[in-house]
CSV table of C-alpha atoms in Angstrom, one decimal:
chain,number,residue,atom,x,y,z
A,8,UNK,CA,18.6,3.9,29.2
A,9,UNK,CA,15.2,3.4,27.6
A,10,UNK,CA,12.3,2.4,29.7
A,11,UNK,CA,11.2,-1.3,29.4
A,12,UNK,CA,8.2,-0.2,27.4
A,13,UNK,CA,10.3,1.9,25.0
A,14,UNK,CA,9.0,1.5,21.4
A,15,UNK,CA,11.7,2.3,18.9
A,16,UNK,CA,12.0,-0.9,16.9
A,17,UNK,CA,15.2,0.1,15.2
A,18,UNK,CA,15.0,-2.6,12.5
A,19,UNK,CA,11.6,-1.3,11.2
A,20,UNK,CA,11.5,0.6,8.0
A,21,UNK,CA,8.5,2.7,7.1
A,22,UNK,CA,7.1,3.1,3.6
A,23,UNK,CA,4.8,5.9,2.7
A,24,UNK,CA,2.3,5.0,0.0
A,25,UNK,CA,0.2,8.2,0.1
A,26,UNK,CA,0.5,9.0,-3.5
A,27,UNK,CA,0.3,5.5,-4.9
A,28,UNK,CA,-2.6,4.2,-2.8
A,29,UNK,CA,-4.2,7.6,-2.5
A,30,UNK,CA,-4.1,7.9,-6.3
A,31,UNK,CA,-6.8,5.2,-6.5
A,32,UNK,CA,-9.2,7.9,-5.0
A,33,UNK,CA,-8.6,10.5,-7.7
A,34,UNK,CA,-7.3,8.6,-10.7
A,35,UNK,CA,-3.7,9.6,-9.8
A,36,UNK,CA,-4.4,13.3,-10.6
A,37,UNK,CA,-2.3,14.8,-7.8
A,38,UNK,CA,-0.6,18.1,-8.7
A,39,UNK,CA,3.1,18.3,-8.7
A,40,UNK,CA,2.9,20.7,-5.8
A,41,UNK,CA,1.0,18.1,-3.7
A,42,UNK,CA,3.4,15.3,-4.6
A,43,UNK,CA,6.3,17.5,-3.8
A,44,UNK,CA,4.7,18.4,-0.4
A,45,UNK,CA,4.4,14.7,0.4
A,46,UNK,CA,7.9,14.0,-0.7
A,47,UNK,CA,9.3,16.9,1.4
A,48,UNK,CA,7.3,15.6,4.4
A,49,UNK,CA,8.7,12.1,4.0
A,50,UNK,CA,12.2,13.5,3.9
A,51,UNK,CA,11.6,15.7,6.9
A,52,UNK,CA,9.9,12.9,8.9
A,53,UNK,CA,12.7,10.5,8.3
A,54,UNK,CA,10.5,8.0,6.5
A,55,UNK,CA,12.5,5.3,4.8
A,56,UNK,CA,10.7,4.8,1.5
A,57,UNK,CA,8.1,6.8,-0.5
A,58,UNK,CA,6.0,4.9,-3.1
A,59,UNK,CA,5.3,7.7,-5.6
A,60,UNK,CA,2.9,5.8,-7.8
A,61,UNK,CA,2.4,3.0,-10.3
A,62,UNK,CA,4.6,1.8,-13.1
A,63,UNK,CA,1.6,0.7,-15.2
A,64,UNK,CA,1.1,0.8,-18.9
A,65,UNK,CA,-0.9,3.1,-21.1
A,66,UNK,CA,-1.9,0.0,-23.1
A,67,UNK,CA,-4.2,-0.8,-20.1
A,68,UNK,CA,-5.0,2.7,-18.8
A,69,UNK,CA,-5.9,5.9,-20.6
A,70,UNK,CA,-3.5,8.8,-20.1
A,71,UNK,CA,-6.5,11.1,-20.7
A,72,UNK,CA,-8.3,9.6,-17.7
A,73,UNK,CA,-5.4,8.9,-15.5
A,74,UNK,CA,-2.8,11.3,-14.1
A,75,UNK,CA,1.0,10.9,-14.4
A,76,UNK,CA,1.3,8.9,-11.1
A,77,UNK,CA,-0.3,5.9,-12.7
A,78,UNK,CA,2.6,5.6,-15.1
A,79,UNK,CA,5.6,7.4,-13.3
A,80,UNK,CA,7.6,8.2,-16.4
A,81,UNK,CA,11.1,9.2,-15.5
A,82,UNK,CA,10.6,12.8,-16.7
A,83,UNK,CA,7.5,13.2,-14.4
A,84,UNK,CA,9.4,11.8,-11.4
A,85,UNK,CA,12.4,14.0,-11.9
A,86,UNK,CA,10.3,17.1,-12.5
A,87,UNK,CA,9.1,16.7,-8.9
A,88,UNK,CA,12.0,15.2,-7.0
A,89,UNK,CA,15.0,16.0,-9.2
A,90,UNK,CA,17.7,13.5,-8.5
A,91,UNK,CA,16.4,12.9,-5.0
A,92,UNK,CA,19.5,14.0,-3.1
A,93,UNK,CA,18.0,12.8,0.2
A,94,UNK,CA,18.3,9.5,2.1
A,95,UNK,CA,14.6,8.7,1.2
A,96,UNK,CA,14.3,5.8,-1.2
A,97,UNK,CA,11.7,6.0,-3.9
A,98,UNK,CA,9.5,3.2,-5.0
A,99,UNK,CA,6.9,2.4,-7.6
A,100,UNK,CA,4.3,-0.4,-7.8
A,101,UNK,CA,4.0,-2.5,-11.0
A,102,UNK,CA,0.9,-4.6,-11.4
A,103,UNK,CA,1.1,-8.0,-13.0
A,104,UNK,CA,-1.1,-8.0,-16.0
A,105,UNK,CA,-1.3,-4.2,-16.2
A,106,UNK,CA,2.3,-3.1,-16.8
A,107,UNK,CA,4.7,-3.4,-19.7
A,108,UNK,CA,7.5,-4.1,-17.3
A,109,UNK,CA,10.1,-5.4,-19.8
A,110,UNK,CA,10.0,-2.0,-21.6
A,111,UNK,CA,8.8,0.6,-19.1
A,112,UNK,CA,11.0,-0.4,-16.1
A,113,UNK,CA,14.4,1.0,-17.1
A,114,UNK,CA,17.7,0.0,-15.4
A,115,UNK,CA,18.0,1.4,-11.9
A,116,UNK,CA,21.2,3.1,-12.9
A,117,UNK,CA,19.1,5.4,-15.2
A,118,UNK,CA,16.2,5.9,-12.8
A,119,UNK,CA,15.6,8.0,-9.7
A,120,UNK,CA,13.7,4.9,-8.3
A,121,UNK,CA,15.2,2.5,-5.9
A,122,UNK,CA,12.5,-0.1,-5.4
A,123,UNK,CA,9.9,-1.9,-7.5
A,124,UNK,CA,7.0,-3.3,-5.7
A,125,UNK,CA,5.5,-6.2,-7.7
A,126,UNK,CA,1.7,-6.5,-7.0
A,127,UNK,CA,-0.1,-9.7,-8.1
A,128,UNK,CA,-2.9,-12.1,-7.3
A,129,UNK,CA,-2.1,-15.7,-6.6
A,130,UNK,CA,-3.1,-16.8,-10.1
A,131,UNK,CA,-0.5,-14.4,-11.5
A,132,UNK,CA,2.4,-15.9,-9.7
A,133,UNK,CA,4.3,-17.0,-12.8
A,134,UNK,CA,4.3,-13.5,-14.3
A,135,UNK,CA,5.1,-12.0,-10.9
A,136,UNK,CA,8.2,-14.1,-10.5
A,137,UNK,CA,9.4,-13.0,-14.0
A,138,UNK,CA,8.8,-9.4,-13.0
A,139,UNK,CA,10.7,-9.8,-9.7
A,140,UNK,CA,13.6,-11.3,-11.5
A,141,UNK,CA,13.6,-8.7,-14.2
A,142,UNK,CA,13.5,-5.8,-11.7
A,143,UNK,CA,16.3,-7.4,-9.6
A,144,UNK,CA,18.5,-7.9,-12.6
A,145,UNK,CA,18.0,-4.2,-13.5
A,146,UNK,CA,19.4,-3.3,-10.1
A,147,UNK,CA,16.3,-2.5,-8.1
A,148,UNK,CA,15.4,-3.6,-4.6
A,149,UNK,CA,12.2,-5.6,-5.1
A,150,UNK,CA,9.2,-6.5,-2.9
A,151,UNK,CA,6.5,-9.1,-3.6
A,152,UNK,CA,3.0,-8.0,-2.7
A,153,UNK,CA,0.5,-10.8,-3.2
A,154,UNK,CA,-2.9,-9.1,-3.0
A,155,UNK,CA,-6.2,-10.2,-1.4
A,156,UNK,CA,-4.7,-13.0,0.6
A,157,UNK,CA,-7.8,-13.1,2.8
A,158,UNK,CA,-9.5,-15.0,0.0
A,159,UNK,CA,-6.6,-17.3,-0.9
A,160,UNK,CA,-6.9,-20.9,0.4
A,161,UNK,CA,-4.1,-22.3,2.6
A,162,UNK,CA,-2.6,-24.7,0.1
A,163,UNK,CA,-2.4,-22.1,-2.7
A,164,UNK,CA,-1.0,-19.5,-0.3
A,165,UNK,CA,1.8,-21.9,0.9
A,166,UNK,CA,2.7,-22.8,-2.7
A,167,UNK,CA,2.9,-19.2,-3.7
A,168,UNK,CA,5.0,-18.2,-0.6
A,169,UNK,CA,7.4,-21.0,-1.2
A,170,UNK,CA,8.0,-19.8,-4.7
A,171,UNK,CA,8.2,-16.1,-3.8
A,172,UNK,CA,10.6,-16.8,-0.9
A,173,UNK,CA,13.0,-18.4,-3.3
A,174,UNK,CA,12.8,-15.4,-5.7
A,175,UNK,CA,15.0,-12.3,-5.9
A,176,UNK,CA,12.5,-10.3,-3.8
A,177,UNK,CA,14.0,-9.0,-0.6
A,178,UNK,CA,10.7,-8.4,1.1
A,179,UNK,CA,7.4,-10.3,1.1
A,180,UNK,CA,4.4,-8.2,2.1
A,181,UNK,CA,1.2,-9.4,3.8
A,182,UNK,CA,-1.5,-7.4,1.8
A,183,UNK,CA,-4.9,-7.2,3.4
A,184,UNK,CA,-6.6,-5.7,0.3
A,185,UNK,CA,-10.1,-6.0,1.7
A,186,UNK,CA,-9.5,-4.8,5.2
A,187,UNK,CA,-10.8,-8.1,6.5
A,188,UNK,CA,-8.1,-9.3,8.9
A,189,UNK,CA,-8.4,-9.1,12.6
A,190,UNK,CA,-5.3,-9.2,14.9
A,191,UNK,CA,-5.3,-13.0,15.4
A,192,UNK,CA,-5.4,-13.6,11.7
A,193,UNK,CA,-2.7,-11.1,11.2
A,194,UNK,CA,-0.5,-12.8,13.7
A,195,UNK,CA,-1.1,-16.2,12.0
A,196,UNK,CA,-0.2,-14.8,8.6
A,197,UNK,CA,2.8,-12.9,9.7
A,198,UNK,CA,4.2,-16.0,11.4
A,199,UNK,CA,3.5,-18.0,8.3
A,200,UNK,CA,5.3,-15.5,6.1
A,201,UNK,CA,8.1,-15.2,8.6
A,202,UNK,CA,8.6,-19.0,8.4
A,203,UNK,CA,9.0,-18.9,4.6
A,204,UNK,CA,11.0,-15.7,4.7
A,205,UNK,CA,13.5,-16.6,7.4
A,206,UNK,CA,14.6,-19.7,5.4
A,207,UNK,CA,15.6,-17.4,2.5
A,208,UNK,CA,16.9,-14.3,4.3
A,209,UNK,CA,13.9,-12.2,3.4
A,210,UNK,CA,12.0,-9.5,5.3
A,211,UNK,CA,8.3,-9.5,5.9
A,212,UNK,CA,6.1,-6.4,5.5
A,213,UNK,CA,2.4,-5.4,6.1
A,214,UNK,CA,0.1,-3.3,3.9
A,215,UNK,CA,-3.2,-2.9,5.8
A,216,UNK,CA,-6.5,-1.4,4.8
A,217,UNK,CA,-8.8,0.2,7.3
A,218,UNK,CA,-12.3,-1.2,6.5
A,219,UNK,CA,-12.8,-2.5,10.0
A,220,UNK,CA,-10.6,0.3,11.5
A,221,UNK,CA,-7.9,-2.3,12.3
A,222,UNK,CA,-5.2,-1.1,9.9
A,223,UNK,CA,-3.1,0.5,12.7
A,224,UNK,CA,-3.7,-2.3,15.1
A,225,UNK,CA,-2.8,-5.0,12.5
A,226,UNK,CA,0.4,-3.0,11.7
A,227,UNK,CA,1.4,-3.0,15.3
A,228,UNK,CA,0.5,-6.7,15.6
A,229,UNK,CA,2.7,-7.4,12.5
A,230,UNK,CA,5.7,-5.7,14.1
A,231,UNK,CA,5.2,-7.6,17.3
A,232,UNK,CA,5.7,-10.9,15.4
A,233,UNK,CA,8.6,-9.9,13.3
A,234,UNK,CA,7.5,-7.7,10.4
A,235,UNK,CA,10.1,-5.0,9.7
A,236,UNK,CA,8.6,-3.3,6.6
A,237,UNK,CA,5.4,-1.4,7.4
A,238,UNK,CA,3.2,0.7,5.1
A,239,UNK,CA,1.3,3.8,6.0
A,240,UNK,CA,-0.3,6.9,4.4
A,241,UNK,CA,-0.7,10.4,5.6
A,242,UNK,CA,-4.2,10.8,7.1
A,243,UNK,CA,-4.7,7.2,6.0
A,244,UNK,CA,-5.3,8.4,2.4
A,245,UNK,CA,-6.0,5.4,0.2
A,246,UNK,CA,-8.6,3.5,-1.8
A,247,UNK,CA,-12.0,3.3,-0.1
A,248,UNK,CA,-11.4,3.0,3.7
A,249,UNK,CA,-7.8,4.0,3.3
A,250,UNK,CA,-4.7,2.7,5.1
A,251,UNK,CA,-2.8,2.8,8.3
A,252,UNK,CA,-2.4,6.5,9.2
A,253,UNK,CA,1.2,7.6,9.1
A,254,UNK,CA,0.6,10.0,12.0
A,255,UNK,CA,-0.4,7.1,14.2
A,256,UNK,CA,2.4,4.8,13.1
A,257,UNK,CA,5.2,7.3,13.7
A,258,UNK,CA,3.6,8.2,17.1
A,259,UNK,CA,3.8,4.5,18.0
A,260,UNK,CA,7.5,4.5,16.9
A,261,UNK,CA,8.0,7.5,19.1
A,262,UNK,CA,11.3,6.3,20.7
A,263,UNK,CA,13.0,5.9,17.3
A,264,UNK,CA,15.0,9.1,17.0
A,265,UNK,CA,15.1,9.0,13.2
A,266,UNK,CA,11.3,9.8,12.8
A,267,UNK,CA,9.9,13.3,13.2
A,268,UNK,CA,6.2,13.2,13.9
A,269,UNK,CA,5.7,17.0,13.8
A,270,UNK,CA,6.4,17.0,10.0
A,271,UNK,CA,3.4,14.8,9.4
A,272,UNK,CA,1.1,17.1,11.3
A,273,UNK,CA,2.5,20.1,9.4
A,274,UNK,CA,1.6,18.4,6.1
A,275,UNK,CA,-1.9,17.5,7.4
A,276,UNK,CA,-2.5,21.1,8.3
A,277,UNK,CA,-1.1,22.6,5.1
A,278,UNK,CA,-2.3,20.0,2.5
A,279,UNK,CA,-4.9,17.6,3.8
A,280,UNK,CA,-7.5,20.0,5.3
A,281,UNK,CA,-8.2,21.2,1.8
A,282,UNK,CA,-7.9,17.8,0.2
A,283,UNK,CA,-10.6,16.4,2.6
A,284,UNK,CA,-13.0,18.9,1.0
A,285,UNK,CA,-12.2,17.6,-2.5
A,286,UNK,CA,-11.9,13.8,-1.9
A,287,UNK,CA,-13.6,11.2,0.3
A,288,UNK,CA,-11.8,8.3,2.0
A,289,UNK,CA,-12.0,6.6,5.3
A,290,UNK,CA,-13.9,3.8,7.1
A,291,UNK,CA,-17.5,4.7,6.1
A,292,UNK,CA,-20.1,2.0,6.9
A,293,UNK,CA,-20.1,0.7,3.3
A,294,UNK,CA,-16.4,-0.1,3.5
A,295,UNK,CA,-16.9,-1.6,6.9
A,296,UNK,CA,-19.6,-3.9,5.4
A,297,UNK,CA,-17.4,-5.1,2.5
A,298,UNK,CA,-14.5,-5.6,5.0
A,299,UNK,CA,-16.8,-7.7,7.3
A,300,UNK,CA,-17.9,-9.9,4.4
A,301,UNK,CA,-14.4,-10.2,3.0
A,302,UNK,CA,-15.2,-8.6,-0.3
A,303,UNK,CA,-13.5,-6.2,-2.6
A,304,UNK,CA,-14.5,-2.6,-1.8
A,305,UNK,CA,-15.4,-1.7,-5.4
A,306,UNK,CA,-19.2,-2.2,-4.6
A,307,UNK,CA,-18.8,0.2,-1.6
A,308,UNK,CA,-17.0,2.7,-3.8
A,309,UNK,CA,-19.8,2.5,-6.3
A,310,UNK,CA,-22.5,2.9,-3.6
A,311,UNK,CA,-20.9,6.0,-2.1
A,312,UNK,CA,-20.4,7.6,-5.6
A,313,UNK,CA,-24.2,7.7,-6.1
A,314,UNK,CA,-26.6,9.9,-4.2
A,315,UNK,CA,-29.3,7.2,-4.7
A,316,UNK,CA,-27.3,4.5,-2.8
A,317,UNK,CA,-25.0,6.5,-0.6
A,318,UNK,CA,-25.7,6.1,3.2
A,319,UNK,CA,-28.3,3.4,2.6
A,320,UNK,CA,-26.5,1.1,5.0
A,321,UNK,CA,-29.0,-1.6,5.6
A,322,UNK,CA,-29.9,-2.0,1.9
A,323,UNK,CA,-26.2,-2.2,1.1
A,324,UNK,CA,-25.6,-4.7,4.0
A,325,UNK,CA,-28.4,-7.0,2.6
A,326,UNK,CA,-27.0,-6.6,-0.9
A,327,UNK,CA,-23.5,-7.6,0.0
A,328,UNK,CA,-24.6,-10.4,2.3
A,329,UNK,CA,-26.8,-11.9,-0.6
A,330,UNK,CA,-23.9,-11.6,-3.0
A,331,UNK,CA,-21.7,-13.5,-0.7
A,332,UNK,CA,-24.2,-16.3,-0.3
A,333,UNK,CA,-24.5,-17.0,-4.0
């Protein structure tokens, strides 16, 4: 018999987005070896889904500038994972306005992918619903990821959720793109999403960014209030401040026997010590500042990319504050 404080949450499913979100740090130029290492780790750790990249179009992104995981052609996927003989389900993200989804997303019966995650802003809701329907008809499990919800007004959010909840998406994800949310706001949004989702037999998920070092806390808070789909990345690898660290999430779910935490630390030791010397991510002060002011981290990324502006925290604080007051 489990102790009363046992934390297994058997209904929760974990999605690893290390390669997809982490690809925003290096233009998706991960080697096949590294992607395979993350794949093998997800399989060994018992993770439920692995988001292996984007399904975006070379009409919008240069193949010379971007690596293969921005496009996830079938031959690239199979070169790394073969036919995926494991229980791990594979996912890709398709951005509204940046993907040729009618052509590039092939029928699920012909693909190694299992899920399409449709990412969109509130003003792209019409295209997003078309994308969701298309992917569903092609045989995929589909999730709806409306981005940057911390800057969406209540009326617009409700209208979008009502439409998404009636769509073919099986999961609706709370996406804190700017890492702005605190736990009380996370609770409020999860309950709101749950209200719409429960009426339509949908699940609710969370994708948290770590600008204010609350990604893990907000993910826990989401599960407390009914979210059953949770995102994380190994070592928190992701754009800017990064994401909820997989090693913390699986440790929290320690009483669920399907997860194997040791595999994550093995990958950290074998792959991420070297990667940390090549790439930068994590909650540096510039990212904390954009998170605090509820702004996109692009300005923080730019500041940290230049030796002239990097680590000039007060100057950056004043700049972002002034931009927000305009």
